Amino acid sequence: MTDDATRTLGKGSIPPGPVPEGVIRLYSMRFCPYAHRTRLVLRAKGIRHEVININLRNKPEWYFTKHPFGQIPVLENSKCQLIYESVIACEYLDDAYPGRKLYPYDPYERARQKMLLELFYKVPHLTKECLVALRCGRDCADLKLALRQEFCNLEEILGYQNTVFFGGDCISMIDYLFWPWFERLDVYGIADCVNHTPTLRLWIAAMKQDPTVCSLLTDKNTFLGFLNLYFQNNPAAFDYGLSC
Amino acid sequence: MRFCPFAKRTLLVLRAKGIRHEVININLKNKPEWFFKKNPLGLVPVLETSLGQLICESAITCEYLDEAYPGKKLWPEDPYEKACQKMVFESFSKMPSLMISFLRTQNKEDCSGLKEELHKEFSKLEEVLTNKKTTFFGGSSLSMIDYLIWPWFEWLEALELNEYVDHTPNLKLWMASMRKDPTVSSLLTDVKTFQGFFNLYMQNSPEACDYGL
């Protein structure tokens, strides 16, 4: 059971109180890939945190004081400082908290990871479009082709580097930033998009062995339950799988 | 390329940190084949070190320089302050493509839609300055975020869009303060040269990138 297994807060909910000292709060949603990035970093660095899940179809009015457009993820600390945009939130956590650094120390290696992130930018949009197309019974051959091309680019990088992970032989920030979309390939119905990229498949297997990734894996049936309700526009989708 | 706003970011940081550097200008309308080995997309700016390391994407080059070189840090040390500057930078992301669209539609069809959008973007930035109550986007002195957004504001006069900051007084003051910064002023391009470049560039002339030399 992950630490974010709590019911969402929606319209009419009471605003949460201030964040206690020594803890950082994450406004999240259990199935959101962007928030997933931040949860991975919080877990990987062993940062004490609390999670408030937001009902994205029925957002609490108070939530717009945390983010102007009501998006997630958002971090809030005990000084009432708010940080949003998943990549910025992840970097903030790496900078602000001690322990294991997820970004490399070397400026050039850091830059390389940031350049790799640029290469990834089409993947979230393409995976989402495939999901929507499949759920609406539309053909998505073109979309899948485009996604496969993106995966080929990533395959090439791993091949050229000859390393297990995108940052080297150990898992690092860039791997966590990519991971949420790869975890979703199967449940989105597009797992075949990695059929022609064996090194990328090896990376996926290696990622699944990482303790942090493992501890946050969402069970396939729970995810499918969420997707079914989500595509029926049911606001109960976000709490799917939680015991009453 | 002397007129590329993205490359201007990197030049500003090199200059602000006093980093010894050499510049090779690339003719973007007639790219050398070898340049694609430096960046497969053939875009500027690209940094190359004596170790043969290549860094692309303007914001990444700027961050690399700030981390790799000693002296004045342009990004704040405080992780939250740095995150704030990055959030402002994120909200600036629509500006470059808006300005390019402006460049492309000048003297053609009505661009009131674009003007409306530009106005919105300026208002967003104005709000940041108003809330912070400081001259610059990072505080009372110039820092990375100011250098990252400056190159597009340098274009305003050349594109005859100066009036668009009349409704955003703090932004107007910021522009004036930026022009007084020694780094910024040492790299200012005059309006006539900009306009000469724009004209040739829009005609796809291979001479555009060398205009004024």
Tab-separated table of C-alpha atoms in Angstrom:
chain	number	residue	atom	x	y	z
A	1	MET	CA	0.000	0.000	0.000
A	2	THR	CA	1.562	3.274	-1.041
A	3	ASP	CA	1.528	6.313	1.200
A	4	ASP	CA	-0.852	8.188	-1.054
A	5	ALA	CA	-3.789	5.797	-0.652
A	6	THR	CA	-6.200	8.464	0.589
A	7	ARG	CA	-9.487	9.730	-0.779
A	8	THR	CA	-9.423	12.827	-2.948
A	9	LEU	CA	-10.565	16.204	-1.798
A	10	GLY	CA	-13.095	17.885	-4.050
A	11	LYS	CA	-15.410	20.897	-4.218
A	12	GLY	CA	-16.732	21.935	-0.855
A	13	SER	CA	-13.921	20.266	1.048
A	14	ILE	CA	-12.314	22.077	3.949
A	15	PRO	CA	-8.904	23.496	3.044
A	16	PRO	CA	-6.105	21.554	4.706
A	17	GLY	CA	-4.210	23.276	7.507
A	18	PRO	CA	-0.597	24.407	7.341
A	19	VAL	CA	2.101	21.863	6.593
A	20	PRO	CA	3.755	20.665	9.812
A	21	GLU	CA	7.477	21.332	10.200
A	22	GLY	CA	9.708	18.522	9.088
A	23	VAL	CA	7.238	17.371	6.457
A	24	ILE	CA	6.622	18.430	2.876
A	25	ARG	CA	3.177	18.113	1.342
A	26	LEU	CA	2.445	16.895	-2.172
A	27	TYR	CA	-0.840	17.674	-3.878
A	28	SER	CA	-1.280	14.737	-6.181
A	29	MET	CA	-3.564	12.181	-7.817
A	30	ARG	CA	-2.787	8.484	-7.580
A	31	PHE	CA	-2.855	7.845	-11.326
A	32	CYS	CA	-1.230	11.009	-12.654
A	33	PRO	CA	2.120	10.344	-14.381
A	34	TYR	CA	3.488	13.833	-13.673
A	35	ALA	CA	2.731	13.525	-9.954
A	36	HIS	CA	4.209	10.030	-10.115
A	37	ARG	CA	7.580	11.601	-10.950
A	38	THR	CA	7.497	13.619	-7.755
A	39	ARG	CA	6.393	10.632	-5.654
A	40	LEU	CA	9.324	8.628	-7.043
A	41	VAL	CA	11.797	11.334	-6.037
A	42	LEU	CA	10.269	11.747	-2.567
A	43	ARG	CA	10.555	7.994	-2.036
A	44	ALA	CA	14.022	7.634	-3.588
A	45	LYS	CA	15.414	10.324	-1.308
A	46	GLY	CA	13.546	9.130	1.770
A	47	ILE	CA	11.884	12.519	2.286
A	48	ARG	CA	9.168	12.690	4.973
A	49	HIS	CA	6.038	13.788	3.190
A	50	GLU	CA	2.268	13.743	3.227
A	51	VAL	CA	0.044	13.430	0.179
A	52	ILE	CA	-3.256	15.167	-0.459
A	53	ASN	CA	-5.036	13.764	-3.488
A	54	ILE	CA	-7.106	16.189	-5.527
A	55	ASN	CA	-10.241	15.285	-7.441
A	56	LEU	CA	-9.265	16.634	-10.835
A	57	ARG	CA	-12.813	16.614	-12.201
A	58	ASN	CA	-14.243	18.374	-9.186
A	59	LYS	CA	-11.430	20.554	-7.884
A	60	PRO	CA	-11.742	22.168	-4.470
A	61	GLU	CA	-12.050	25.961	-4.697
A	62	TRP	CA	-9.191	26.352	-2.205
A	63	TYR	CA	-6.861	24.391	-4.487
A	64	PHE	CA	-6.599	27.333	-6.898
A	65	THR	CA	-4.703	29.176	-4.160
A	66	LYS	CA	-2.048	26.455	-4.477
A	67	HIS	CA	-1.889	26.465	-8.293
A	68	PRO	CA	-3.394	29.157	-10.562
A	69	PHE	CA	-4.884	26.553	-12.908
A	70	GLY	CA	-5.497	23.841	-10.317
A	71	GLN	CA	-2.880	21.491	-11.751
A	72	ILE	CA	-0.868	18.816	-9.991
A	73	PRO	CA	1.711	18.060	-8.776
A	74	VAL	CA	2.351	20.909	-6.346
A	75	LEU	CA	4.714	20.805	-3.386
A	76	GLU	CA	4.003	22.869	-0.271
A	77	ASN	CA	6.406	23.145	2.637
A	78	SER	CA	5.976	24.378	6.190
A	79	LYS	CA	7.080	27.889	5.107
A	80	CYS	CA	4.020	27.967	2.800
A	81	GLN	CA	6.318	27.917	-0.236
A	82	LEU	CA	4.676	26.388	-3.307
A	83	ILE	CA	6.555	24.680	-6.125
A	84	TYR	CA	4.913	23.377	-9.280
A	85	GLU	CA	5.760	21.844	-12.655
A	86	SER	CA	6.837	18.238	-12.058
A	87	VAL	CA	10.413	18.680	-13.317
A	88	ILE	CA	10.942	21.816	-11.231
A	89	ALA	CA	9.457	20.056	-8.168
A	90	CYS	CA	11.795	17.067	-8.623
A	91	GLU	CA	14.841	19.307	-8.996
A	92	TYR	CA	13.812	21.333	-5.955
A	93	LEU	CA	13.607	18.168	-3.851
A	94	ASP	CA	17.025	17.015	-5.061
A	95	ASP	CA	18.547	20.431	-4.233
A	96	ALA	CA	16.788	21.049	-0.933
A	97	TYR	CA	17.130	17.662	0.734
A	98	PRO	CA	20.267	15.849	1.835
A	99	GLY	CA	21.198	12.292	1.129
A	100	ARG	CA	21.462	10.611	-2.197
A	101	LYS	CA	21.679	13.089	-5.108
A	102	LEU	CA	19.576	11.984	-8.051
A	103	TYR	CA	21.052	14.455	-10.525
A	104	PRO	CA	24.781	13.908	-11.124
A	105	TYR	CA	27.298	16.281	-9.548
A	106	ASP	CA	29.222	16.865	-12.749
A	107	PRO	CA	27.815	19.881	-14.650
A	108	TYR	CA	28.260	18.218	-18.020
A	109	GLU	CA	26.514	15.018	-16.895
A	110	ARG	CA	23.703	17.148	-15.447
A	111	ALA	CA	23.410	18.942	-18.767
A	112	ARG	CA	23.298	15.585	-20.576
A	113	GLN	CA	20.369	14.455	-18.434
A	114	LYS	CA	18.543	17.703	-19.167
A	115	MET	CA	19.188	17.266	-22.899
A	116	LEU	CA	17.799	13.717	-22.654
A	117	LEU	CA	14.676	15.112	-21.045
A	118	GLU	CA	14.230	17.379	-24.083
A	119	LEU	CA	14.357	14.274	-26.287
A	120	PHE	CA	11.497	12.782	-24.301
A	121	TYR	CA	9.085	15.696	-24.656
A	122	LYS	CA	6.757	14.134	-27.251
A	123	VAL	CA	6.223	10.883	-25.318
A	124	PRO	CA	3.635	12.049	-22.722
A	125	HIS	CA	1.410	13.627	-25.356
A	126	LEU	CA	1.681	10.663	-27.741
A	127	THR	CA	0.935	8.045	-25.067
A	128	LYS	CA	-2.081	10.005	-23.916
A	129	GLU	CA	-3.360	10.424	-27.476
A	130	CYS	CA	-3.006	6.666	-28.060
A	131	LEU	CA	-4.922	5.948	-24.872
A	132	VAL	CA	-7.749	8.315	-25.801
A	133	ALA	CA	-7.933	6.993	-29.366
A	134	LEU	CA	-8.077	3.368	-28.224
A	135	ARG	CA	-10.690	4.139	-25.566
A	136	CYS	CA	-12.826	5.951	-28.120
A	137	GLY	CA	-12.489	3.080	-30.578
A	138	ARG	CA	-10.476	5.140	-33.042
A	139	ASP	CA	-7.545	3.887	-35.059
A	140	CYS	CA	-4.198	5.022	-33.685
A	141	ALA	CA	-1.731	3.406	-36.079
A	142	ASP	CA	-0.148	6.775	-36.943
A	143	LEU	CA	0.170	7.736	-33.298
A	144	LYS	CA	1.753	4.389	-32.429
A	145	LEU	CA	4.178	4.784	-35.304
A	146	ALA	CA	5.179	8.205	-34.010
A	147	LEU	CA	5.580	6.802	-30.493
A	148	ARG	CA	7.707	3.927	-31.787
A	149	GLN	CA	9.946	6.481	-33.493
A	150	GLU	CA	10.434	8.291	-30.185
A	151	PHE	CA	11.278	4.986	-28.528
A	152	CYS	CA	13.793	4.265	-31.293
A	153	ASN	CA	15.531	7.535	-30.452
A	154	LEU	CA	15.759	6.512	-26.806
A	155	GLU	CA	16.937	3.031	-27.833
A	156	GLU	CA	19.725	4.644	-29.828
A	157	ILE	CA	20.863	6.626	-26.805
A	158	LEU	CA	21.067	3.534	-24.615
A	159	GLY	CA	22.877	1.668	-27.375
A	160	TYR	CA	25.394	4.459	-27.871
A	161	GLN	CA	25.998	4.844	-24.135
A	162	ASN	CA	26.121	1.106	-23.535
A	163	THR	CA	24.700	1.597	-20.031
A	164	VAL	CA	21.726	0.012	-18.281
A	165	PHE	CA	20.145	3.298	-17.254
A	166	PHE	CA	19.875	6.627	-19.021
A	167	GLY	CA	22.298	8.313	-16.628
A	168	GLY	CA	24.841	5.499	-16.426
A	169	ASP	CA	25.024	2.181	-14.626
A	170	CYS	CA	22.954	3.355	-11.673
A	171	ILE	CA	19.419	4.680	-11.690
A	172	SER	CA	19.247	8.473	-11.507
A	173	MET	CA	16.894	11.421	-11.979
A	174	ILE	CA	16.381	11.049	-15.730
A	175	ASP	CA	15.217	7.433	-15.313
A	176	TYR	CA	12.641	8.464	-12.699
A	177	LEU	CA	11.474	11.333	-14.925
A	178	PHE	CA	10.851	8.904	-17.823
A	179	TRP	CA	9.464	5.981	-15.856
A	180	PRO	CA	5.764	6.890	-15.264
A	181	TRP	CA	4.893	6.695	-18.957
A	182	PHE	CA	6.627	3.350	-19.421
A	183	GLU	CA	4.769	1.896	-16.440
A	184	ARG	CA	1.538	2.891	-18.194
A	185	LEU	CA	2.268	1.341	-21.634
A	186	ASP	CA	0.669	-1.983	-20.768
A	187	VAL	CA	-2.462	-0.641	-19.101
A	188	TYR	CA	-2.907	1.914	-21.907
A	189	GLY	CA	-2.857	-0.973	-24.386
A	190	ILE	CA	0.308	0.062	-26.216
A	191	ALA	CA	2.922	-2.278	-24.759
A	192	ASP	CA	3.707	-3.460	-28.304
A	193	CYS	CA	5.316	-0.077	-28.994
A	194	VAL	CA	8.514	-1.391	-27.420
A	195	ASN	CA	8.554	-4.572	-29.521
A	196	HIS	CA	11.407	-3.305	-31.673
A	197	THR	CA	13.484	-1.708	-28.942
A	198	PRO	CA	15.174	-4.500	-26.959
A	199	THR	CA	17.539	-2.252	-24.988
A	200	LEU	CA	14.625	-0.139	-23.882
A	201	ARG	CA	12.847	-3.324	-22.761
A	202	LEU	CA	15.916	-4.231	-20.726
A	203	TRP	CA	15.785	-0.785	-19.146
A	204	ILE	CA	12.110	-1.309	-18.282
A	205	ALA	CA	12.995	-4.642	-16.634
A	206	ALA	CA	15.848	-3.037	-14.695
A	207	MET	CA	13.575	-0.213	-13.576
A	208	LYS	CA	11.029	-2.707	-12.254
A	209	GLN	CA	13.743	-4.085	-9.995
A	210	ASP	CA	14.485	-0.720	-8.440
A	211	PRO	CA	13.092	-0.636	-4.873
A	212	THR	CA	11.630	2.863	-5.285
A	213	VAL	CA	9.917	2.070	-8.579
A	214	CYS	CA	8.646	-1.222	-7.141
A	215	SER	CA	7.210	0.346	-4.030
A	216	LEU	CA	5.090	2.703	-6.124
A	217	LEU	CA	3.909	0.286	-8.832
A	218	THR	CA	0.155	0.470	-9.336
A	219	ASP	CA	-1.668	-2.798	-9.738
A	220	LYS	CA	-2.980	-3.249	-13.314
A	221	ASN	CA	-6.590	-3.961	-12.340
A	222	THR	CA	-6.733	-0.884	-10.142
A	223	PHE	CA	-5.427	1.218	-13.010
A	224	LEU	CA	-7.936	-0.289	-15.428
A	225	GLY	CA	-10.716	0.392	-12.930
A	226	PHE	CA	-9.613	4.024	-12.772
A	227	LEU	CA	-9.407	4.337	-16.580
A	228	ASN	CA	-12.862	2.812	-17.067
A	229	LEU	CA	-14.476	5.289	-14.689
A	230	TYR	CA	-12.345	8.196	-15.978
A	231	PHE	CA	-13.510	7.668	-19.541
A	232	GLN	CA	-17.097	7.563	-18.322
A	233	ASN	CA	-16.433	11.011	-16.786
A	234	ASN	CA	-17.181	9.585	-13.372
A	235	PRO	CA	-15.639	11.790	-10.625
A	236	ALA	CA	-15.343	8.653	-8.442
A	237	ALA	CA	-12.588	7.470	-10.812
A	238	PHE	CA	-9.840	9.105	-8.797
A	239	ASP	CA	-10.698	7.141	-5.664
A	240	TYR	CA	-10.979	3.790	-7.420
A	241	GLY	CA	-9.412	0.984	-5.483
A	242	LEU	CA	-9.499	2.656	-2.097
A	243	SER	CA	-11.357	0.862	0.673
A	244	CYS	CA	-14.370	2.845	1.935
B	1	MET	CA	24.242	33.565	-34.899
B	2	ARG	CA	24.417	37.227	-33.995
B	3	PHE	CA	20.679	37.822	-34.072
B	4	CYS	CA	19.416	34.599	-32.522
B	5	PRO	CA	17.696	35.359	-29.190
B	6	PHE	CA	18.320	31.848	-27.892
B	7	ALA	CA	22.048	32.158	-28.559
B	8	LYS	CA	21.944	35.637	-27.025
B	9	ARG	CA	21.029	34.026	-23.699
B	10	THR	CA	24.255	32.031	-23.734
B	11	LEU	CA	26.331	35.051	-24.776
B	12	LEU	CA	24.849	37.061	-21.909
B	13	VAL	CA	25.795	34.368	-19.396
B	14	LEU	CA	29.313	33.962	-20.845
B	15	ARG	CA	29.813	37.700	-20.593
B	16	ALA	CA	28.186	38.090	-17.159
B	17	LYS	CA	30.421	35.387	-15.682
B	18	GLY	CA	33.529	36.621	-17.478
B	19	ILE	CA	34.109	33.236	-19.130
B	20	ARG	CA	36.791	33.118	-21.810
B	21	HIS	CA	35.092	31.991	-24.984
B	22	GLU	CA	35.254	32.049	-28.745
B	23	VAL	CA	32.263	32.374	-31.029
B	24	ILE	CA	31.671	30.671	-34.348
B	25	ASN	CA	28.658	32.109	-36.127
B	26	ILE	CA	26.628	29.702	-38.208
B	27	ASN	CA	24.739	30.737	-41.334
B	28	LEU	CA	21.321	29.393	-40.406
B	29	LYS	CA	20.077	29.846	-43.982
B	30	ASN	CA	22.959	27.790	-45.363
B	31	LYS	CA	24.172	25.485	-42.614
B	32	PRO	CA	27.568	23.805	-42.948
B	33	GLU	CA	27.295	20.006	-43.143
B	34	TRP	CA	29.763	19.638	-40.246
B	35	PHE	CA	27.482	21.589	-37.918
B	36	PHE	CA	25.039	18.678	-37.762
B	37	LYS	CA	27.774	16.738	-35.953
B	38	LYS	CA	27.627	19.400	-33.247
B	39	ASN	CA	23.835	19.348	-33.049
B	40	PRO	CA	21.844	16.807	-35.104
B	41	LEU	CA	19.005	19.345	-35.247
B	42	GLY	CA	21.384	21.972	-36.663
B	43	LEU	CA	20.246	24.593	-34.143
B	44	VAL	CA	22.196	27.237	-32.252
B	45	PRO	CA	23.356	27.766	-29.599
B	46	VAL	CA	25.737	24.891	-28.976
B	47	LEU	CA	28.626	24.942	-26.516
B	48	GLU	CA	31.717	22.859	-27.196
B	49	THR	CA	34.400	22.344	-24.591
B	50	SER	CA	38.059	21.440	-25.073
B	51	LEU	CA	37.059	17.901	-24.032
B	52	GLY	CA	34.789	17.737	-27.069
B	53	GLN	CA	31.672	17.849	-24.888
B	54	LEU	CA	28.660	19.336	-26.646
B	55	ILE	CA	25.801	21.053	-24.847
B	56	CYS	CA	22.652	22.146	-26.714
B	57	GLU	CA	19.425	23.977	-25.830
B	58	SER	CA	19.953	27.538	-24.667
B	59	ALA	CA	18.583	27.160	-21.126
B	60	ILE	CA	20.690	24.038	-20.600
B	61	THR	CA	23.829	25.812	-21.882
B	62	CYS	CA	23.207	28.691	-19.476
B	63	GLU	CA	22.738	26.383	-16.512
B	64	TYR	CA	25.842	24.387	-17.477
B	65	LEU	CA	27.965	27.556	-17.583
B	66	ASP	CA	26.655	28.706	-14.215
B	67	GLU	CA	27.493	25.340	-12.632
B	68	ALA	CA	30.792	24.643	-14.372
B	69	TYR	CA	32.429	28.036	-13.940
B	70	PRO	CA	33.368	29.845	-10.733
B	71	GLY	CA	32.554	33.409	-9.837
B	72	LYS	CA	29.191	35.062	-9.578
B	73	LYS	CA	26.355	32.520	-9.480
B	74	LEU	CA	23.469	33.594	-11.676
B	75	TRP	CA	21.003	31.010	-10.392
B	76	PRO	CA	20.196	31.630	-6.699
B	77	GLU	CA	21.785	29.286	-4.138
B	78	ASP	CA	18.495	28.822	-2.305
B	79	PRO	CA	16.594	25.864	-3.823
B	80	TYR	CA	13.215	27.565	-3.441
B	81	GLU	CA	14.387	30.826	-5.034
B	82	LYS	CA	15.857	28.830	-7.894
B	83	ALA	CA	12.580	26.912	-8.315
B	84	CYS	CA	10.698	30.248	-8.378
B	85	GLN	CA	12.899	31.525	-11.197
B	86	LYS	CA	12.321	28.292	-13.108
B	87	MET	CA	8.552	28.634	-12.623
B	88	VAL	CA	8.713	32.166	-14.048
B	89	PHE	CA	10.779	30.816	-16.933
B	90	GLU	CA	8.110	28.160	-17.591
B	91	SER	CA	5.422	30.831	-17.755
B	92	PHE	CA	7.567	32.747	-20.280
B	93	SER	CA	7.634	29.771	-22.637
B	94	LYS	CA	4.916	31.055	-24.996
B	95	MET	CA	6.728	34.335	-25.752
B	96	PRO	CA	9.401	33.135	-28.218
B	97	SER	CA	6.905	31.536	-30.614
B	98	LEU	CA	4.549	34.530	-30.292
B	99	MET	CA	7.351	36.911	-31.248
B	100	ILE	CA	8.350	34.736	-34.220
B	101	SER	CA	4.701	34.724	-35.346
B	102	PHE	CA	4.735	38.493	-35.072
B	103	LEU	CA	7.829	38.671	-37.207
B	104	ARG	CA	6.199	36.474	-39.820
B	105	THR	CA	2.841	38.238	-40.022
B	106	GLN	CA	4.138	41.819	-40.148
B	107	ASN	CA	2.662	43.766	-43.054
B	108	LYS	CA	0.479	40.802	-43.871
B	109	GLU	CA	-2.900	39.879	-42.429
B	110	ASP	CA	-4.319	41.358	-39.248
B	111	CYS	CA	-2.365	40.369	-36.181
B	112	SER	CA	-4.747	41.617	-33.505
B	113	GLY	CA	-5.122	38.044	-32.175
B	114	LEU	CA	-1.377	37.866	-31.701
B	115	LYS	CA	-1.319	41.296	-30.071
B	116	GLU	CA	-3.980	40.145	-27.618
B	117	GLU	CA	-1.881	37.099	-26.704
B	118	LEU	CA	1.274	39.155	-26.347
B	119	HIS	CA	-0.576	41.523	-24.045
B	120	LYS	CA	-1.597	38.543	-21.893
B	121	GLU	CA	1.982	37.307	-21.662
B	122	PHE	CA	3.244	40.736	-20.653
B	123	SER	CA	0.535	40.985	-18.005
B	124	LYS	CA	1.655	37.660	-16.529
B	125	LEU	CA	5.199	38.944	-16.196
B	126	GLU	CA	3.960	42.263	-14.812
B	127	GLU	CA	2.103	40.348	-12.106
B	128	VAL	CA	5.308	38.592	-11.044
B	129	LEU	CA	7.141	41.902	-10.668
B	130	THR	CA	4.198	43.514	-8.880
B	131	ASN	CA	3.936	40.632	-6.391
B	132	LYS	CA	7.685	40.498	-5.758
B	133	LYS	CA	7.964	44.290	-5.429
B	134	THR	CA	11.487	44.105	-6.879
B	135	THR	CA	13.118	45.618	-9.962
B	136	PHE	CA	14.279	42.313	-11.397
B	137	PHE	CA	12.577	38.947	-11.712
B	138	GLY	CA	14.885	37.343	-9.191
B	139	GLY	CA	15.044	40.176	-6.677
B	140	SER	CA	16.832	43.495	-6.344
B	141	SER	CA	19.727	42.476	-8.554
B	142	LEU	CA	19.931	40.903	-11.963
B	143	SER	CA	20.087	37.122	-12.133
B	144	MET	CA	19.639	34.201	-14.499
B	145	ILE	CA	15.917	34.610	-15.151
B	146	ASP	CA	16.417	38.214	-16.313
B	147	TYR	CA	19.090	37.166	-18.813
B	148	LEU	CA	16.950	34.249	-20.055
B	149	ILE	CA	14.001	36.445	-20.994
B	150	TRP	CA	15.834	39.633	-22.014
B	151	PRO	CA	16.658	38.797	-25.692
B	152	TRP	CA	12.981	38.912	-26.719
B	153	PHE	CA	12.486	42.249	-25.041
B	154	GLU	CA	15.424	43.570	-26.993
B	155	TRP	CA	13.366	42.828	-30.104
B	156	LEU	CA	10.376	44.937	-29.043
B	157	GLU	CA	11.735	48.207	-30.376
B	158	ALA	CA	12.812	46.652	-33.687
B	159	LEU	CA	9.355	45.112	-34.108
B	160	GLU	CA	7.688	48.418	-33.154
B	161	LEU	CA	5.935	46.828	-30.207
B	162	ASN	CA	7.211	49.196	-27.526
B	163	GLU	CA	3.697	50.473	-26.802
B	164	TYR	CA	2.784	47.019	-25.528
B	165	VAL	CA	4.646	47.663	-22.305
B	166	ASP	CA	2.766	50.923	-21.709
B	167	HIS	CA	0.146	48.920	-19.788
B	168	THR	CA	2.796	47.121	-17.777
B	169	PRO	CA	4.772	49.805	-15.944
B	170	ASN	CA	6.928	47.462	-13.861
B	171	LEU	CA	7.926	45.552	-16.963
B	172	LYS	CA	8.784	48.838	-18.671
B	173	LEU	CA	10.955	49.814	-15.711
B	174	TRP	CA	12.595	46.397	-15.791
B	175	MET	CA	13.486	46.897	-19.474
B	176	ALA	CA	15.072	50.253	-18.688
B	177	SER	CA	17.041	48.725	-15.794
B	178	MET	CA	18.196	45.862	-17.998
B	179	ARG	CA	19.560	48.280	-20.592
B	180	LYS	CA	21.710	49.832	-17.869
B	181	ASP	CA	23.299	46.499	-16.949
B	182	PRO	CA	26.906	46.419	-18.240
B	183	THR	CA	26.553	42.885	-19.656
B	184	VAL	CA	23.275	43.609	-21.411
B	185	SER	CA	24.415	46.947	-22.791
B	186	SER	CA	27.681	45.478	-24.093
B	187	LEU	CA	25.641	43.054	-26.204
B	188	LEU	CA	22.867	45.371	-27.426
B	189	THR	CA	22.140	45.286	-31.137
B	190	ASP	CA	20.919	48.538	-32.623
B	191	VAL	CA	17.430	48.721	-34.083
B	192	LYS	CA	18.468	49.458	-37.660
B	193	THR	CA	20.772	46.439	-37.770
B	194	PHE	CA	18.008	44.220	-36.342
B	195	GLN	CA	15.558	45.484	-38.927
B	196	GLY	CA	18.071	44.955	-41.725
B	197	PHE	CA	18.564	41.384	-40.530
B	198	PHE	CA	14.779	40.730	-40.182
B	199	ASN	CA	14.110	41.921	-43.733
B	200	LEU	CA	16.746	39.694	-45.267
B	201	TYR	CA	15.910	36.726	-43.010
B	202	MET	CA	12.206	36.849	-43.967
B	203	GLN	CA	13.299	36.783	-47.610
B	204	ASN	CA	15.365	33.667	-46.800
B	205	SER	CA	18.505	35.450	-47.878
B	206	PRO	CA	21.772	33.642	-47.071
B	207	GLU	CA	23.229	37.122	-46.424
B	208	ALA	CA	20.854	37.804	-43.523
B	209	CYS	CA	22.994	36.333	-40.740
B	210	ASP	CA	25.965	38.526	-41.731
B	211	TYR	CA	23.995	41.765	-42.005
B	212	GLY	CA	25.876	44.739	-40.655
B	213	LEU	CA	29.330	43.172	-40.838
